[in-house]
Short mmCIF file of C-alpha atoms in Angstrom, two decimals:
data_model
loop_
_atom_site.label_atom_id
_atom_site.label_comp_id
_atom_site.label_asym_id
_atom_site.label_seq_id
_atom_site.Cartn_x
_atom_site.Cartn_y
_atom_site.Cartn_z
CA MET N 1 -30.01 10.72 -23.11
CA ALA N 2 -28.19 7.57 -21.94
CA VAL N 3 -25.01 7.81 -19.89
CA SER N 4 -22.30 5.25 -20.59
CA LYS N 5 -21.00 3.03 -17.76
CA LYS N 6 -17.53 4.64 -18.00
CA ALA N 7 -18.94 8.16 -17.68
CA LYS N 8 -21.10 7.14 -14.71
CA LYS N 9 -18.12 5.55 -12.89
CA LYS N 10 -16.03 8.66 -13.56
CA SER N 11 -18.69 11.02 -12.18
CA ASP N 12 -19.19 8.79 -9.09
CA ALA N 13 -15.43 8.82 -8.44
CA SER N 14 -15.21 12.61 -8.76
CA ALA N 15 -18.21 13.06 -6.44
CA ALA N 16 -16.59 10.81 -3.84
CA ALA N 17 -13.36 12.81 -4.08
CA LYS N 18 -15.26 16.06 -3.31
CA LYS N 19 -16.84 14.75 -0.09
CA PRO N 20 -15.47 16.48 3.02
CA ARG N 21 -13.18 14.38 5.18
CA SER N 22 -13.85 13.63 8.82
CA LYS N 23 -12.20 15.96 11.33
CA LYS N 24 -11.41 13.02 13.67
CA PRO N 25 -7.89 11.60 13.45
CA ALA N 26 -7.72 8.27 11.65
CA ALA N 27 -6.30 6.57 14.74
CA VAL N 28 -9.42 7.44 16.73
CA VAL N 29 -11.76 6.33 13.93
CA ALA N 30 -10.01 2.97 13.58
CA GLU N 31 -8.92 2.58 17.18
CA ALA N 32 -9.51 -1.15 17.54
CA GLU N 33 -9.60 -2.15 13.89
CA THR N 34 -5.95 -2.04 12.93
CA PRO N 35 -4.54 -4.45 10.35
CA VAL N 36 -2.11 -5.67 13.02
CA GLU N 37 -4.94 -7.25 14.98
CA GLU N 38 -6.13 -9.18 11.95
CA LYS N 39 -2.70 -10.80 11.55
CA THR N 40 -2.48 -11.79 15.20
CA THR N 41 -5.73 -13.70 15.74
CA SER N 42 -3.98 -16.68 17.35
CA LYS N 43 -2.32 -14.56 20.05
CA LYS N 44 -3.78 -14.08 23.50
CA ARG N 45 -5.54 -10.75 23.76
CA GLY N 46 -7.06 -8.82 26.57
CA LYS N 47 -10.79 -8.71 27.15
CA GLY N 48 -11.63 -5.30 25.69
CA PRO N 49 -11.57 -3.62 22.31
CA GLY N 50 -9.39 -0.69 23.40
CA THR N 51 -5.67 -0.11 23.09
CA LEU N 52 -3.09 0.28 25.83
CA VAL N 53 -0.20 2.62 24.97
CA VAL N 54 2.86 2.52 27.25
CA VAL N 55 5.35 5.41 27.22
CA GLU N 56 8.31 6.27 29.46
CA SER N 57 7.28 9.55 31.07
CA PRO N 58 4.07 10.57 32.86
CA ALA N 59 4.17 13.98 31.12
CA LYS N 60 4.26 12.27 27.70
CA ALA N 61 1.44 9.97 28.83
CA ASN N 62 -0.81 12.95 29.64
CA THR N 63 -0.10 14.69 26.33
CA ILE N 64 -0.53 11.54 24.25
CA LYS N 65 -3.81 10.69 26.02
CA LYS N 66 -5.18 14.08 24.93
CA TYR N 67 -4.20 13.36 21.32
CA LEU N 68 -5.69 9.85 21.22
CA GLY N 69 -8.88 10.32 23.21
CA SER N 70 -11.31 7.56 24.17
CA GLY N 71 -10.57 3.98 23.25
CA PHE N 72 -6.97 4.39 24.42
CA VAL N 73 -5.45 3.96 27.86
CA VAL N 74 -2.02 5.54 28.22
CA LYS N 75 0.36 4.45 31.00
CA ALA N 76 3.93 5.47 31.88
CA SER N 77 6.69 3.04 32.84
CA VAL N 78 8.75 5.89 34.32
CA GLY N 79 11.95 4.52 32.76
CA HIS N 80 13.44 1.05 33.02
CA VAL N 81 11.43 -1.65 34.78
CA LYS N 82 14.08 -4.40 34.85
CA ASP N 83 17.80 -4.45 35.57
CA LEU N 84 20.58 -6.83 36.48
CA PRO N 85 20.35 -7.82 40.17
CA LYS N 86 22.37 -5.75 42.65
CA ALA N 87 23.30 -8.63 44.98
CA THR N 88 24.67 -11.05 42.38
CA MET N 89 26.60 -10.81 39.15
CA GLY N 90 23.44 -11.26 37.09
CA ILE N 91 25.27 -12.88 34.19
CA ASP N 92 25.52 -16.62 33.67
CA VAL N 93 29.00 -17.15 32.19
CA LYS N 94 28.29 -20.87 31.68
CA LYS N 95 25.33 -20.04 29.43
CA ASN N 96 27.16 -17.80 26.95
CA PHE N 97 27.02 -14.76 29.27
CA GLN N 98 23.22 -14.82 29.44
CA PRO N 99 21.96 -11.89 31.57
CA GLU N 100 19.41 -12.55 34.32
CA TYR N 101 17.17 -9.50 34.62
CA VAL N 102 14.92 -8.86 37.61
CA VAL N 103 12.12 -6.34 38.11
CA ILE N 104 13.46 -3.23 39.83
CA GLU N 105 12.14 -3.11 43.41
CA GLY N 106 10.30 0.20 43.06
CA LYS N 107 8.74 -0.79 39.72
CA LYS N 108 6.65 -3.78 40.83
CA LYS N 109 3.57 -1.58 41.30
CA VAL N 110 4.06 0.06 37.88
CA ILE N 111 4.38 -3.37 36.23
CA SER N 112 1.26 -4.66 37.96
CA GLU N 113 -0.73 -1.59 36.82
CA ILE N 114 0.48 -1.99 33.23
CA LYS N 115 -0.24 -5.74 33.33
CA ALA N 116 -3.78 -5.12 34.64
CA ALA N 117 -4.43 -2.56 31.90
CA ALA N 118 -2.98 -4.94 29.27
CA SER N 119 -5.36 -7.72 30.33
CA LYS N 120 -8.31 -5.40 29.60
CA ALA N 121 -7.01 -4.09 26.24
CA GLY N 122 -7.38 -5.60 22.79
CA GLN N 123 -3.80 -4.67 21.94
CA VAL N 124 -0.75 -3.15 23.60
CA LEU N 125 1.44 -0.55 21.87
CA LEU N 126 4.82 0.04 23.50
CA ALA N 127 6.04 3.57 22.84
CA PRO N 128 9.20 4.28 24.84
CA ASP N 129 11.83 6.47 23.19
CA PRO N 130 13.06 5.32 19.75
CA ASP N 131 16.61 4.50 20.89
CA ARG N 132 18.42 1.47 22.35
CA GLU N 133 17.35 2.27 25.90
CA GLY N 134 13.74 2.70 24.80
CA GLU N 135 13.87 -0.62 22.96
CA ALA N 136 15.19 -2.33 26.10
CA ILE N 137 12.40 -0.78 28.15
CA ALA N 138 9.84 -1.97 25.59
CA TRP N 139 11.36 -5.45 25.53
CA HIS N 140 11.30 -5.80 29.31
CA ILE N 141 7.72 -4.54 29.57
CA ALA N 142 6.70 -7.01 26.84
CA GLU N 143 8.29 -9.88 28.79
CA GLU N 144 6.33 -8.96 31.89
CA ILE N 145 2.90 -8.41 30.30
CA ARG N 146 2.94 -11.14 27.63
CA PRO N 147 1.01 -13.61 29.87
CA ALA N 148 -1.79 -11.01 30.20
CA ASN N 149 -1.88 -9.98 26.54
CA SER N 150 0.42 -11.21 23.78
CA ASN N 151 -0.92 -8.81 21.14
CA ILE N 152 2.06 -6.47 21.67
CA HIS N 153 3.58 -4.10 19.12
CA ARG N 154 6.06 -1.22 19.06
CA VAL N 155 5.29 2.31 17.92
CA LEU N 156 7.91 4.96 17.26
CA PHE N 157 7.62 8.72 17.14
CA ASN N 158 10.39 11.28 17.20
CA GLU N 159 8.16 14.13 18.29
CA ILE N 160 5.12 14.42 20.52
CA THR N 161 2.71 16.04 18.10
CA LYS N 162 -0.82 14.92 17.30
CA LYS N 163 0.15 14.09 13.72
CA ALA N 164 3.27 12.07 14.67
CA VAL N 165 1.49 10.14 17.43
CA ASN N 166 -1.52 9.25 15.26
CA GLU N 167 0.74 8.25 12.37
CA ALA N 168 2.76 5.95 14.64
CA ILE N 169 -0.40 4.37 16.06
CA LEU N 170 -1.56 3.55 12.53
CA HIS N 171 1.77 1.86 11.67
CA PRO N 172 2.81 -0.39 14.57
CA LEU N 173 5.99 -2.43 14.29
CA GLU N 174 7.45 -5.52 15.91
CA LEU N 175 10.03 -5.11 18.67
CA ASP N 176 13.54 -4.64 17.28
CA MET N 177 15.71 -7.47 18.61
CA ARG N 178 18.90 -5.90 17.20
CA LYS N 179 18.38 -2.65 19.12
CA PHE N 180 17.58 -4.57 22.28
CA GLU N 181 20.71 -6.73 21.91
CA SER N 182 22.76 -3.61 21.22
CA GLN N 183 21.64 -2.05 24.51
CA GLN N 184 22.12 -5.35 26.32
CA ALA N 185 25.72 -5.64 25.02
CA ARG N 186 26.47 -2.17 26.41
CA ARG N 187 24.88 -3.06 29.75
CA VAL N 188 26.47 -6.50 30.20
#
């Protein structure tokens, strides 16, 4: 008895639907093969295939590292890394009130560690808190590490759960200039 092409396709599709899914999170399976990387081939990348994830707090870094596993390096910025200078006004009134940020004295080591990790990673995902302050932290980190690796994206999660973290990793965004400017307007 001959089986029509339509019936064969239908049975193949239903068999594929019944296959058990992998227990590994999708972010781990596709750790270096994100669509974002394909769009950014002209940007300078680090040397390795892995991903650097930068968060604000060391406690979050430890938890997120457990969720992501191998192929990911997670670092903490421990808050802001740049600020207006203490000794001078830090704002150029002749250039439309342009702020002049400097690396905070105690954060030079943190920046150098993040920059070193970025130079070894295929991409960098900045994951500070999803508010104005977090966006400013992400922006300042991006400014400092861009020479080492320009394949930089923003990830947002409102909770530190395995599902939320993996979902954010799979859907990276660009830095939000409006949020950064909003924080900067409050600061200046």
